[in-house]
Amino acid sequence: MAHSGSVYNRQNSAQQHALSIEASPERTRGGNVLHDGSVSDGPGLLPMHRRTQSGNLAEVHEKGEAFPTRTSRVSKYANAIPVQKPPMTVWEKAHGYLQDDRLMLVVYTLLSIITHWYRIGSNHKVVWDEAHFGKFGSYYIRHKFYFDVHPPLGKILVSLAGFLSGFDGNFEFESGHDYPKEVPFIKMRLLMSIYGILMVPVAYLTAQSMHWDWRTKHLFTLMVLLDNGWLTITRFILLDSMLLLFTLCVVLGLVRFHRTQSEPFTKSWWFWLFFTGASIGCVSSVKMVGLFATSLVGLYTMEDLWAKFGDLKMPVRTYLRHWCARLLALVIVPLSIYTLSFKLHFAILYKTGPGDAQMSSLFQSNLQGSELAEYPIEAAYGSKLTMKNMGYGGGLLHSHIQKYPEGSGEQQVTCYHYKDHNNHFVIQSLYEEPALPGPNDTDVGPPRMLKSGDVFRFSHVETGRNLRAHKKFKAPVTKDHYEVSAAGNLTHGLHTDYWIAEVLDDMQLGKGKKGAPVRTLTSRLRFKNKQLGCYLRAGHTVLPDWGWKQLEVACDPHNNPNDEFTYWNIENHWNPRLKSSSKEHFRSPFFKDFVHLNVAMMISNNALIPDADKADALASKPLEWPWMWRGMRMNGWGPDQDKYYLIGNAFVWWGSTFSLYVVVAMLTWYILRRQRRIFDMSPVVWDDFLFGVKVGLIGWILHYLPFLVMGRVTYIHHYLPTLYFAVIVFAHMLDHFLWNDATARYRFDLRHLLRTGQISSGKHNVEFQEEDKVPCRGTPLSESTKNLLFLGLAALLFGIFWWFRAVSFGMSGDIHKWHGLKWRKHWNIY
C-alpha cells in the first residue's frame, strides 16, 4: 500500500544527498562533479544526462527533479558540443518498441493474420456448422426465403463473403461432404476469418484504456491472440467470428466512452457513445446472445445517470441532454441497425423457399413463385385446405397418427411450422346431412360455399379422422383449456366434431357479417365448437417429446375476442370445382412481418432442448465450460481429413476462471476494509480497480448465468463470448498483484522486521514492537522482477498454445500420432 509520507521521505533523502555532494565534490573520469550531483564531460560546461524511468534522457535539477534537456541554464553554444550518450541495452530498445502503440497494433494484426490464415484451406470438407451458415448464405445469393433462429445480419455477411468470392449459391453445404471445385470455400473462409483477425487489435485498443501497466496490456492481447478456442472457431464459415468481434467492440466502446466522461459532449465523447450503440446493434443482429452485452452497457448507463442525478452542480438542462444522448445512441441506433437487418433480409429473399411456412400467409403470397395467389378465392364444402394460426409465430393446423399418452388417448392435433401432408384438412358437412359428391361423380350442381355462421366438420385428409374437442379431458399442458383430438370417420362421430365458422373481418371486404363468404388469405376466422362453446386456439406452448415438440392446440372456453391465437386464416386451398384466382393481394406490413419472424425465432430457439433419450456427443453443460472439462469434435475423425478439436488454451481458461474467485474475494476484502475506514487505495486507483471489476465480472455473470437456467441444448462454443470477460478479470488481477505500483506492493517488509524485531535462535519467533503491529508501507516489485514475471507468463501462454496448435490448424493423418493432447479425462481427442 502506497502512503503519501513516503514521497516526503524520498524528497528529503534526495536533498540530503545533493547537499552531501555539494560539500565534497570530486572528479570522475575527467569530468567535474557539479553542485547538483551530476557529472560533466568537461570542465563544468554541460551536466551529464541520465535516463528517467520512462526511458527518456533528462537533466538532473539540483533538487533531484528531472527536466527536459533544453533549459534556460544551457549555453547557446552547448548544442555545438557533442554529448556522449550511453548505448541503449537490448531490453531498453525492446521496451521502446513495446511502448509504440501504432507499431504494436500493426505487429499484433500481422500475427493474427498469420495464425488465422495458416493452413485455413487444408480441410476440403464442410466442417461443423458450415453446413448451416454456408447454406443460409447460399439462400441469399439465390434470393430464396428461409428460416433460422438467429437474426439475419451475420448470415447476410456470410452471403457477402460468398458473393465477393464468386460463389453462385448452387451448393447445399451437406455436413462432411467435399467442397466441389467450383465452390470458393477457401476465399470464403479467408474473408470470414477477418472478423477473428480484428479481435486482436480491438483487444489491444481496449487494454490501452484500462489504465493497466504496459505488461498487462501486452499479456492481455497475447491471450486473445493465442487462445486455441477463439482461433479455431474464427477460421471457418460461422457466425461466431462476427459475434466475438462485435462483443469486443461493445467493450471497447464502453471503456473508451468511460474514459471521456470528464469531457462530455466533445467529439471524442460522441464518437465512442455512438460506436458503442452501433456495436450493440451489430452484435444483437448476429445472435440473440448479443443482448447480454447490451445489458452490460445498460447497467453501466443506469449507474452513470444515477450518479449524475446526485450531482447538484449539474444543471437540469445538462442532465436532460445526457438522457437524450444515451437514448439516441444506445437505444435508437441499435434498434435501427437491428430493424434494418430484417429489412435487408426481406428485400433480398423475395423468392419462395424452405422457410415460407414460418411467415404469415399474406407474406408468403407476395413471394415470387408462391402458389398461394393462384388458389380459389372463396372456400366451399369439399375444399381441401390448410389453416394458419394468425398469432405471432403461429403454425399450421396439423395432426398425425400418434396418440395422446393421457386424456382421451385419441389422435394428436398440433400446430406445425413446416409444410406437410398432415396439415391438410377437408371441409365436410354434418353427419345427418347428405354426403358431398365424390371426385368422380357427374351431374352435380354448383359447390356449396362456406359462409360465416355455417356449421361443418374438419376431416383430416391423411387419416380420415374428425377434429373434436373434449370438455371431460384437459389440454395436455394448458390445464384450463379443453383437449382437442382427431377421431371418428366420415360417417360416424360425436356432436363435439361440429364447428362454427365465424368471420371477424376481411382485408378486402371489411368487417365480417353472418353469411359473409370465407375467403382464402384475407379472411380472419375463429372456429367455435358448437357443443362446448370453446374456441380453437394454438399459442406458444410446446408439447413434450411425445408430441414431437410441436405447438399445443386446445379449445379455449374463455371467449376473448382480442386473443389473436384464436384467429385463423386459410393458407392453401384446393378445389377442382372452383376456378383459380389471380387476384391482387394486399402487401403484408413490414413491422407485422418483423414481429412475426422474431416471435417465431424465439419459439424455435426455445424448442432446441436436449433429447433425454439420445446421447449428444457434442453437447456439454455450462458448469463444464469454465474449467474446460470437455471439448468438442468439429468434424469427422477419420485419417483421411484434418481434424479440429474445439478446446481452449489452458493458461487462458483455467487462469481466467481462477481469477474470478480471486476477484470476488478481493472485492469483498476491500469493501469490508473501506467500511471500517481503511483505504488501501487512493480514490483514483480505487475507481480504476472498481471499473475493471465491473466490466469483467459483471460482464461474465451476464453472459454466463443465462445458460444455467435456459433449457436449450448447449455446446462449449457458447462460452467463447463469456470467456472474454473472464480474461479481462484475469488481466486485471495480474495487473493488481504484479505490475501496478499502487497496489502490487509487499504488505510487510521482512528486512524492516528483522531490524526492529527480535528473532530467537532456532525458534524463528518474531517479537514485534508496538509501532510495528501496523503493516509497513511496502515497496513495489522491481522492474527486473516485473519483466521476468511478464516473460515467464508470456512463455507459458505461448508454450501451451504451441503444444495444442494442431487442434486449431488441423490434425492430419492418424489421430494417435498426436501425443500428449488429452489433459483431461473427458477430452475425447483419441
Short mmCIF file of N, CA and C in Angstrom, two decimals, residues 232-371:
data_model
loop_
_atom_site.label_atom_id
_atom_site.label_comp_id
_atom_site.label_asym_id
_atom_site.label_seq_id
_atom_site.Cartn_x
_atom_site.Cartn_y
_atom_site.Cartn_z
N THR A 232 -9.64 -21.34 -33.31
CA THR A 232 -10.28 -22.41 -34.08
C THR A 232 -11.64 -21.99 -34.62
N ILE A 233 -12.45 -21.38 -33.77
CA ILE A 233 -13.83 -21.08 -34.15
C ILE A 233 -13.91 -19.96 -35.19
N THR A 234 -12.86 -19.14 -35.30
CA THR A 234 -12.91 -18.00 -36.22
C THR A 234 -12.23 -18.29 -37.55
N ARG A 235 -11.90 -19.54 -37.83
CA ARG A 235 -11.25 -19.90 -39.09
C ARG A 235 -12.21 -20.55 -40.09
N PHE A 236 -13.51 -20.58 -39.75
CA PHE A 236 -14.45 -21.27 -40.63
C PHE A 236 -15.63 -20.34 -40.95
N ILE A 237 -16.52 -20.84 -41.78
CA ILE A 237 -17.68 -20.04 -42.24
C ILE A 237 -18.77 -20.17 -41.18
N LEU A 238 -18.62 -19.40 -40.12
CA LEU A 238 -19.52 -19.46 -38.97
C LEU A 238 -19.89 -18.05 -38.54
N LEU A 239 -20.90 -17.97 -37.68
CA LEU A 239 -21.31 -16.67 -37.13
C LEU A 239 -20.47 -16.25 -35.93
N ASP A 240 -19.75 -17.18 -35.32
CA ASP A 240 -19.07 -16.90 -34.06
C ASP A 240 -18.00 -15.84 -34.20
N SER A 241 -17.31 -15.79 -35.34
CA SER A 241 -16.27 -14.77 -35.51
C SER A 241 -16.87 -13.37 -35.45
N MET A 242 -18.04 -13.17 -36.08
CA MET A 242 -18.70 -11.86 -36.04
C MET A 242 -19.24 -11.57 -34.65
N LEU A 243 -19.83 -12.58 -34.01
CA LEU A 243 -20.35 -12.39 -32.66
C LEU A 243 -19.24 -11.97 -31.70
N LEU A 244 -18.10 -12.62 -31.79
CA LEU A 244 -16.99 -12.30 -30.90
C LEU A 244 -16.45 -10.90 -31.17
N LEU A 245 -16.24 -10.57 -32.45
CA LEU A 245 -15.70 -9.24 -32.76
C LEU A 245 -16.62 -8.13 -32.28
N PHE A 246 -17.90 -8.25 -32.54
CA PHE A 246 -18.83 -7.19 -32.14
C PHE A 246 -18.97 -7.12 -30.62
N THR A 247 -18.83 -8.26 -29.93
CA THR A 247 -18.82 -8.24 -28.46
C THR A 247 -17.62 -7.46 -27.96
N LEU A 248 -16.45 -7.72 -28.56
CA LEU A 248 -15.25 -6.99 -28.18
C LEU A 248 -15.39 -5.50 -28.49
N CYS A 249 -16.08 -5.18 -29.59
CA CYS A 249 -16.29 -3.77 -29.93
C CYS A 249 -17.20 -3.08 -28.92
N VAL A 250 -18.19 -3.80 -28.39
CA VAL A 250 -19.04 -3.22 -27.36
C VAL A 250 -18.21 -2.85 -26.14
N VAL A 251 -17.32 -3.76 -25.74
CA VAL A 251 -16.47 -3.50 -24.57
C VAL A 251 -15.51 -2.34 -24.86
N LEU A 252 -14.92 -2.33 -26.06
CA LEU A 252 -14.04 -1.23 -26.43
C LEU A 252 -14.76 0.11 -26.36
N GLY A 253 -15.95 0.17 -26.95
CA GLY A 253 -16.71 1.41 -26.92
C GLY A 253 -17.06 1.84 -25.51
N LEU A 254 -17.45 0.87 -24.67
CA LEU A 254 -17.82 1.20 -23.30
C LEU A 254 -16.62 1.74 -22.52
N VAL A 255 -15.47 1.10 -22.67
CA VAL A 255 -14.28 1.53 -21.93
C VAL A 255 -13.81 2.90 -22.41
N ARG A 256 -13.74 3.10 -23.73
CA ARG A 256 -13.30 4.38 -24.27
C ARG A 256 -14.29 5.50 -23.89
N PHE A 257 -15.56 5.20 -23.92
CA PHE A 257 -16.55 6.21 -23.53
C PHE A 257 -16.40 6.57 -22.06
N HIS A 258 -16.12 5.57 -21.23
CA HIS A 258 -15.93 5.83 -19.81
C HIS A 258 -14.75 6.78 -19.59
N ARG A 259 -13.71 6.65 -20.38
CA ARG A 259 -12.53 7.50 -20.21
C ARG A 259 -12.76 8.92 -20.71
N THR A 260 -13.82 9.15 -21.48
CA THR A 260 -14.12 10.51 -21.96
C THR A 260 -15.20 11.18 -21.13
N GLN A 261 -15.62 10.55 -20.02
CA GLN A 261 -16.71 11.11 -19.22
C GLN A 261 -16.37 12.47 -18.61
N SER A 262 -15.08 12.74 -18.45
CA SER A 262 -14.70 14.03 -17.89
C SER A 262 -14.86 15.16 -18.90
N GLU A 263 -15.06 14.83 -20.16
CA GLU A 263 -15.24 15.83 -21.22
C GLU A 263 -16.52 15.53 -22.01
N PRO A 264 -17.68 15.69 -21.38
CA PRO A 264 -18.93 15.33 -22.06
C PRO A 264 -19.23 16.24 -23.24
N PHE A 265 -19.89 15.64 -24.23
CA PHE A 265 -20.39 16.33 -25.42
C PHE A 265 -19.27 16.84 -26.32
N THR A 266 -18.07 16.30 -26.14
CA THR A 266 -17.00 16.60 -27.09
C THR A 266 -17.09 15.61 -28.26
N LYS A 267 -16.27 15.83 -29.28
CA LYS A 267 -16.30 14.94 -30.44
C LYS A 267 -15.93 13.51 -30.05
N SER A 268 -14.92 13.39 -29.22
CA SER A 268 -14.50 12.05 -28.79
C SER A 268 -15.60 11.38 -27.97
N TRP A 269 -16.24 12.13 -27.11
CA TRP A 269 -17.33 11.60 -26.28
C TRP A 269 -18.47 11.10 -27.15
N TRP A 270 -18.88 11.89 -28.14
CA TRP A 270 -19.96 11.49 -29.05
C TRP A 270 -19.56 10.28 -29.88
N PHE A 271 -18.30 10.28 -30.35
CA PHE A 271 -17.87 9.18 -31.21
C PHE A 271 -17.97 7.85 -30.48
N TRP A 272 -17.41 7.78 -29.26
CA TRP A 272 -17.40 6.50 -28.56
C TRP A 272 -18.78 6.11 -28.06
N LEU A 273 -19.63 7.07 -27.80
CA LEU A 273 -21.01 6.75 -27.42
C LEU A 273 -21.74 6.11 -28.60
N PHE A 274 -21.62 6.70 -29.79
CA PHE A 274 -22.28 6.14 -30.97
C PHE A 274 -21.61 4.84 -31.41
N PHE A 275 -20.29 4.74 -31.22
CA PHE A 275 -19.60 3.49 -31.54
C PHE A 275 -20.15 2.35 -30.68
N THR A 276 -20.37 2.63 -29.41
CA THR A 276 -20.94 1.61 -28.51
C THR A 276 -22.33 1.21 -28.97
N GLY A 277 -23.16 2.20 -29.30
CA GLY A 277 -24.51 1.90 -29.76
C GLY A 277 -24.53 1.10 -31.05
N ALA A 278 -23.65 1.46 -31.99
CA ALA A 278 -23.59 0.71 -33.25
C ALA A 278 -23.11 -0.72 -33.01
N SER A 279 -22.16 -0.89 -32.10
CA SER A 279 -21.68 -2.24 -31.79
C SER A 279 -22.77 -3.09 -31.15
N ILE A 280 -23.58 -2.46 -30.28
CA ILE A 280 -24.71 -3.18 -29.69
C ILE A 280 -25.67 -3.64 -30.78
N GLY A 281 -25.96 -2.75 -31.72
CA GLY A 281 -26.86 -3.11 -32.81
C GLY A 281 -26.32 -4.26 -33.64
N CYS A 282 -25.00 -4.26 -33.90
CA CYS A 282 -24.41 -5.31 -34.72
C CYS A 282 -24.38 -6.65 -33.99
N VAL A 283 -23.96 -6.63 -32.72
CA VAL A 283 -23.85 -7.91 -32.01
C VAL A 283 -25.22 -8.52 -31.77
N SER A 284 -26.23 -7.68 -31.55
CA SER A 284 -27.59 -8.22 -31.35
C SER A 284 -28.20 -8.70 -32.66
N SER A 285 -27.70 -8.20 -33.78
CA SER A 285 -28.23 -8.60 -35.08
C SER A 285 -27.56 -9.85 -35.63
N VAL A 286 -26.53 -10.34 -34.94
CA VAL A 286 -25.86 -11.57 -35.35
C VAL A 286 -26.43 -12.77 -34.60
N LYS A 287 -26.48 -12.65 -33.26
CA LYS A 287 -27.08 -13.69 -32.43
C LYS A 287 -27.78 -13.02 -31.25
N MET A 288 -28.80 -13.69 -30.75
CA MET A 288 -29.56 -13.13 -29.64
C MET A 288 -28.72 -12.99 -28.37
N VAL A 289 -27.64 -13.77 -28.25
CA VAL A 289 -26.80 -13.64 -27.05
C VAL A 289 -26.11 -12.29 -27.02
N GLY A 290 -26.14 -11.55 -28.11
CA GLY A 290 -25.64 -10.19 -28.10
C GLY A 290 -26.40 -9.29 -27.14
N LEU A 291 -27.59 -9.71 -26.76
CA LEU A 291 -28.37 -8.93 -25.79
C LEU A 291 -27.70 -8.94 -24.42
N PHE A 292 -26.84 -9.93 -24.16
CA PHE A 292 -26.13 -9.95 -22.87
C PHE A 292 -25.15 -8.79 -22.79
N ALA A 293 -24.44 -8.53 -23.89
CA ALA A 293 -23.54 -7.37 -23.92
C ALA A 293 -24.33 -6.08 -23.83
N THR A 294 -25.52 -6.08 -24.44
CA THR A 294 -26.38 -4.91 -24.35
C THR A 294 -26.77 -4.62 -22.91
N SER A 295 -27.05 -5.67 -22.15
CA SER A 295 -27.44 -5.48 -20.75
C SER A 295 -26.29 -4.92 -19.92
N LEU A 296 -25.05 -5.27 -20.27
CA LEU A 296 -23.89 -4.71 -19.56
C LEU A 296 -23.83 -3.20 -19.75
N VAL A 297 -23.99 -2.76 -20.99
CA VAL A 297 -24.00 -1.32 -21.27
C VAL A 297 -25.19 -0.66 -20.58
N GLY A 298 -26.32 -1.36 -20.56
CA GLY A 298 -27.50 -0.80 -19.91
C GLY A 298 -27.28 -0.57 -18.42
N LEU A 299 -26.65 -1.54 -17.74
CA LEU A 299 -26.37 -1.38 -16.31
C LEU A 299 -25.39 -0.24 -16.07
N TYR A 300 -24.37 -0.14 -16.92
CA TYR A 300 -23.41 0.96 -16.78
C TYR A 300 -24.10 2.30 -16.96
N THR A 301 -24.98 2.38 -17.95
CA THR A 301 -25.68 3.64 -18.22
C THR A 301 -26.59 4.03 -17.07
N MET A 302 -27.29 3.05 -16.50
CA MET A 302 -28.16 3.34 -15.36
C MET A 302 -27.37 3.87 -14.17
N GLU A 303 -26.22 3.24 -13.89
CA GLU A 303 -25.39 3.70 -12.79
C GLU A 303 -24.85 5.10 -13.07
N ASP A 304 -24.43 5.33 -14.30
CA ASP A 304 -23.87 6.63 -14.67
C ASP A 304 -24.91 7.74 -14.54
N LEU A 305 -26.10 7.52 -15.05
CA LEU A 305 -27.14 8.54 -14.97
C LEU A 305 -27.61 8.73 -13.52
N TRP A 306 -27.59 7.67 -12.75
CA TRP A 306 -27.96 7.80 -11.33
C TRP A 306 -26.94 8.65 -10.59
N ALA A 307 -25.66 8.45 -10.90
CA ALA A 307 -24.62 9.26 -10.27
C ALA A 307 -24.75 10.73 -10.68
N LYS A 308 -25.06 10.96 -11.94
CA LYS A 308 -25.23 12.34 -12.40
C LYS A 308 -26.48 12.97 -11.79
N PHE A 309 -27.47 12.17 -11.49
CA PHE A 309 -28.66 12.70 -10.84
C PHE A 309 -28.34 13.25 -9.45
N GLY A 310 -27.33 12.68 -8.80
CA GLY A 310 -26.94 13.17 -7.50
C GLY A 310 -25.93 14.31 -7.53
N ASP A 311 -25.52 14.71 -8.74
CA ASP A 311 -24.58 15.84 -8.86
C ASP A 311 -25.37 17.14 -8.82
N LEU A 312 -25.38 17.80 -7.67
CA LEU A 312 -26.18 19.01 -7.50
C LEU A 312 -25.63 20.19 -8.30
N LYS A 313 -24.38 20.11 -8.73
CA LYS A 313 -23.81 21.20 -9.53
C LYS A 313 -24.21 21.12 -11.00
N MET A 314 -24.75 19.98 -11.42
CA MET A 314 -25.11 19.80 -12.83
C MET A 314 -26.47 20.42 -13.09
N PRO A 315 -26.57 21.32 -14.07
CA PRO A 315 -27.88 21.91 -14.40
C PRO A 315 -28.84 20.85 -14.93
N VAL A 316 -30.12 21.09 -14.71
CA VAL A 316 -31.14 20.14 -15.15
C VAL A 316 -31.09 19.99 -16.67
N ARG A 317 -30.84 21.08 -17.35
CA ARG A 317 -30.80 21.01 -18.82
C ARG A 317 -29.66 20.10 -19.29
N THR A 318 -28.50 20.20 -18.63
CA THR A 318 -27.37 19.33 -18.98
C THR A 318 -27.70 17.87 -18.69
N TYR A 319 -28.36 17.63 -17.56
CA TYR A 319 -28.74 16.26 -17.21
C TYR A 319 -29.70 15.67 -18.24
N LEU A 320 -30.63 16.47 -18.71
CA LEU A 320 -31.57 16.00 -19.74
C LEU A 320 -30.85 15.74 -21.06
N ARG A 321 -29.83 16.53 -21.34
CA ARG A 321 -29.03 16.28 -22.55
C ARG A 321 -28.35 14.92 -22.47
N HIS A 322 -27.87 14.56 -21.29
CA HIS A 322 -27.25 13.24 -21.12
C HIS A 322 -28.27 12.13 -21.40
N TRP A 323 -29.47 12.29 -20.90
CA TRP A 323 -30.53 11.31 -21.16
C TRP A 323 -30.81 11.21 -22.66
N CYS A 324 -30.96 12.33 -23.31
CA CYS A 324 -31.29 12.33 -24.75
C CYS A 324 -30.16 11.70 -25.56
N ALA A 325 -28.90 12.00 -25.17
CA ALA A 325 -27.76 11.45 -25.91
C ALA A 325 -27.74 9.93 -25.82
N ARG A 326 -27.99 9.41 -24.65
CA ARG A 326 -27.97 7.96 -24.48
C ARG A 326 -29.19 7.30 -25.12
N LEU A 327 -30.32 7.96 -25.08
CA LEU A 327 -31.49 7.42 -25.75
C LEU A 327 -31.26 7.32 -27.25
N LEU A 328 -30.62 8.34 -27.81
CA LEU A 328 -30.35 8.35 -29.24
C LEU A 328 -29.31 7.29 -29.61
N ALA A 329 -28.18 7.28 -28.88
CA ALA A 329 -27.06 6.43 -29.28
C ALA A 329 -27.21 4.98 -28.84
N LEU A 330 -27.79 4.75 -27.67
CA LEU A 330 -27.83 3.40 -27.11
C LEU A 330 -29.17 2.70 -27.25
N VAL A 331 -30.18 3.40 -27.75
CA VAL A 331 -31.48 2.78 -27.96
C VAL A 331 -31.89 2.87 -29.42
N ILE A 332 -31.95 4.08 -29.93
CA ILE A 332 -32.44 4.27 -31.30
C ILE A 332 -31.46 3.70 -32.32
N VAL A 333 -30.17 3.95 -32.15
CA VAL A 333 -29.19 3.44 -33.11
C VAL A 333 -29.17 1.91 -33.13
N PRO A 334 -29.08 1.21 -31.99
CA PRO A 334 -29.11 -0.27 -32.06
C PRO A 334 -30.40 -0.82 -32.64
N LEU A 335 -31.54 -0.24 -32.24
CA LEU A 335 -32.81 -0.72 -32.79
C LEU A 335 -32.88 -0.49 -34.29
N SER A 336 -32.34 0.62 -34.75
CA SER A 336 -32.35 0.91 -36.19
C SER A 336 -31.52 -0.11 -36.95
N ILE A 337 -30.33 -0.44 -36.41
CA ILE A 337 -29.49 -1.43 -37.07
C ILE A 337 -30.17 -2.79 -37.08
N TYR A 338 -30.75 -3.16 -35.96
CA TYR A 338 -31.44 -4.46 -35.86
C TYR A 338 -32.61 -4.52 -36.84
N THR A 339 -33.39 -3.46 -36.90
CA THR A 339 -34.54 -3.43 -37.80
C THR A 339 -34.09 -3.41 -39.25
N LEU A 340 -33.03 -2.66 -39.54
CA LEU A 340 -32.52 -2.59 -40.91
C LEU A 340 -32.05 -3.94 -41.40
N SER A 341 -31.47 -4.74 -40.51
CA SER A 341 -31.01 -6.06 -40.93
C SER A 341 -32.18 -6.93 -41.39
N PHE A 342 -33.33 -6.80 -40.75
CA PHE A 342 -34.52 -7.56 -41.18
C PHE A 342 -35.11 -6.97 -42.46
N LYS A 343 -35.00 -5.66 -42.60
CA LYS A 343 -35.46 -5.04 -43.84
C LYS A 343 -34.66 -5.57 -45.03
N LEU A 344 -33.34 -5.67 -44.86
CA LEU A 344 -32.49 -6.25 -45.90
C LEU A 344 -32.83 -7.72 -46.11
N HIS A 345 -33.09 -8.41 -45.02
CA HIS A 345 -33.44 -9.82 -45.09
C HIS A 345 -34.66 -10.04 -45.99
N PHE A 346 -35.71 -9.27 -45.76
CA PHE A 346 -36.93 -9.42 -46.57
C PHE A 346 -36.71 -8.95 -48.00
N ALA A 347 -35.88 -7.91 -48.17
CA ALA A 347 -35.66 -7.37 -49.52
C ALA A 347 -34.85 -8.33 -50.38
N ILE A 348 -33.87 -9.00 -49.78
CA ILE A 348 -33.02 -9.91 -50.56
C ILE A 348 -33.73 -11.23 -50.84
N LEU A 349 -34.47 -11.74 -49.86
CA LEU A 349 -35.13 -13.05 -50.01
C LEU A 349 -36.55 -12.84 -50.51
N TYR A 350 -36.69 -12.53 -51.78
CA TYR A 350 -38.00 -12.23 -52.34
C TYR A 350 -38.62 -13.41 -53.09
N LYS A 351 -37.92 -14.56 -53.09
CA LYS A 351 -38.46 -15.74 -53.75
C LYS A 351 -38.91 -16.77 -52.71
N THR A 352 -39.86 -17.58 -53.10
CA THR A 352 -40.33 -18.63 -52.19
C THR A 352 -39.21 -19.62 -51.91
N GLY A 353 -39.18 -20.14 -50.67
CA GLY A 353 -38.10 -21.03 -50.28
C GLY A 353 -38.52 -21.95 -49.15
N PRO A 354 -37.56 -22.60 -48.50
CA PRO A 354 -37.90 -23.60 -47.47
C PRO A 354 -38.45 -23.00 -46.19
N GLY A 355 -38.34 -21.70 -45.97
CA GLY A 355 -38.80 -21.11 -44.72
C GLY A 355 -40.13 -20.40 -44.82
N ASP A 356 -40.86 -20.57 -45.91
CA ASP A 356 -42.12 -19.83 -46.11
C ASP A 356 -43.12 -20.07 -44.98
N ALA A 357 -43.25 -21.31 -44.53
CA ALA A 357 -44.31 -21.67 -43.59
C ALA A 357 -44.18 -20.95 -42.26
N GLN A 358 -43.01 -20.41 -41.94
CA GLN A 358 -42.83 -19.69 -40.69
C GLN A 358 -43.50 -18.32 -40.72
N MET A 359 -43.80 -17.83 -41.90
CA MET A 359 -44.34 -16.48 -42.04
C MET A 359 -45.85 -16.53 -42.25
N SER A 360 -46.46 -15.35 -42.18
CA SER A 360 -47.91 -15.27 -42.37
C SER A 360 -48.27 -15.64 -43.81
N SER A 361 -49.51 -16.05 -43.98
CA SER A 361 -49.97 -16.45 -45.31
C SER A 361 -49.90 -15.28 -46.29
N LEU A 362 -50.23 -14.10 -45.82
CA LEU A 362 -50.21 -12.93 -46.70
C LEU A 362 -48.79 -12.61 -47.15
N PHE A 363 -47.81 -12.76 -46.23
CA PHE A 363 -46.41 -12.55 -46.61
C PHE A 363 -46.00 -13.56 -47.68
N GLN A 364 -46.36 -14.82 -47.49
CA GLN A 364 -45.99 -15.85 -48.44
C GLN A 364 -46.58 -15.59 -49.82
N SER A 365 -47.80 -15.06 -49.84
CA SER A 365 -48.46 -14.85 -51.14
C SER A 365 -47.75 -13.81 -51.99
N ASN A 366 -46.93 -12.95 -51.36
CA ASN A 366 -46.20 -11.93 -52.10
C ASN A 366 -44.81 -12.37 -52.51
N LEU A 367 -44.40 -13.58 -52.14
CA LEU A 367 -43.10 -14.09 -52.57
C LEU A 367 -43.18 -14.56 -54.01
N GLN A 368 -42.13 -14.27 -54.73
CA GLN A 368 -42.08 -14.69 -56.14
C GLN A 368 -42.06 -16.22 -56.23
N GLY A 369 -42.97 -16.77 -57.02
CA GLY A 369 -43.06 -18.22 -57.17
C GLY A 369 -44.05 -18.88 -56.24
N SER A 370 -44.70 -18.12 -55.36
CA SER A 370 -45.67 -18.70 -54.44
C SER A 370 -46.95 -19.08 -55.16
N GLU A 371 -47.54 -20.21 -54.76
CA GLU A 371 -48.79 -20.67 -55.36
C GLU A 371 -50.01 -20.11 -54.65
#
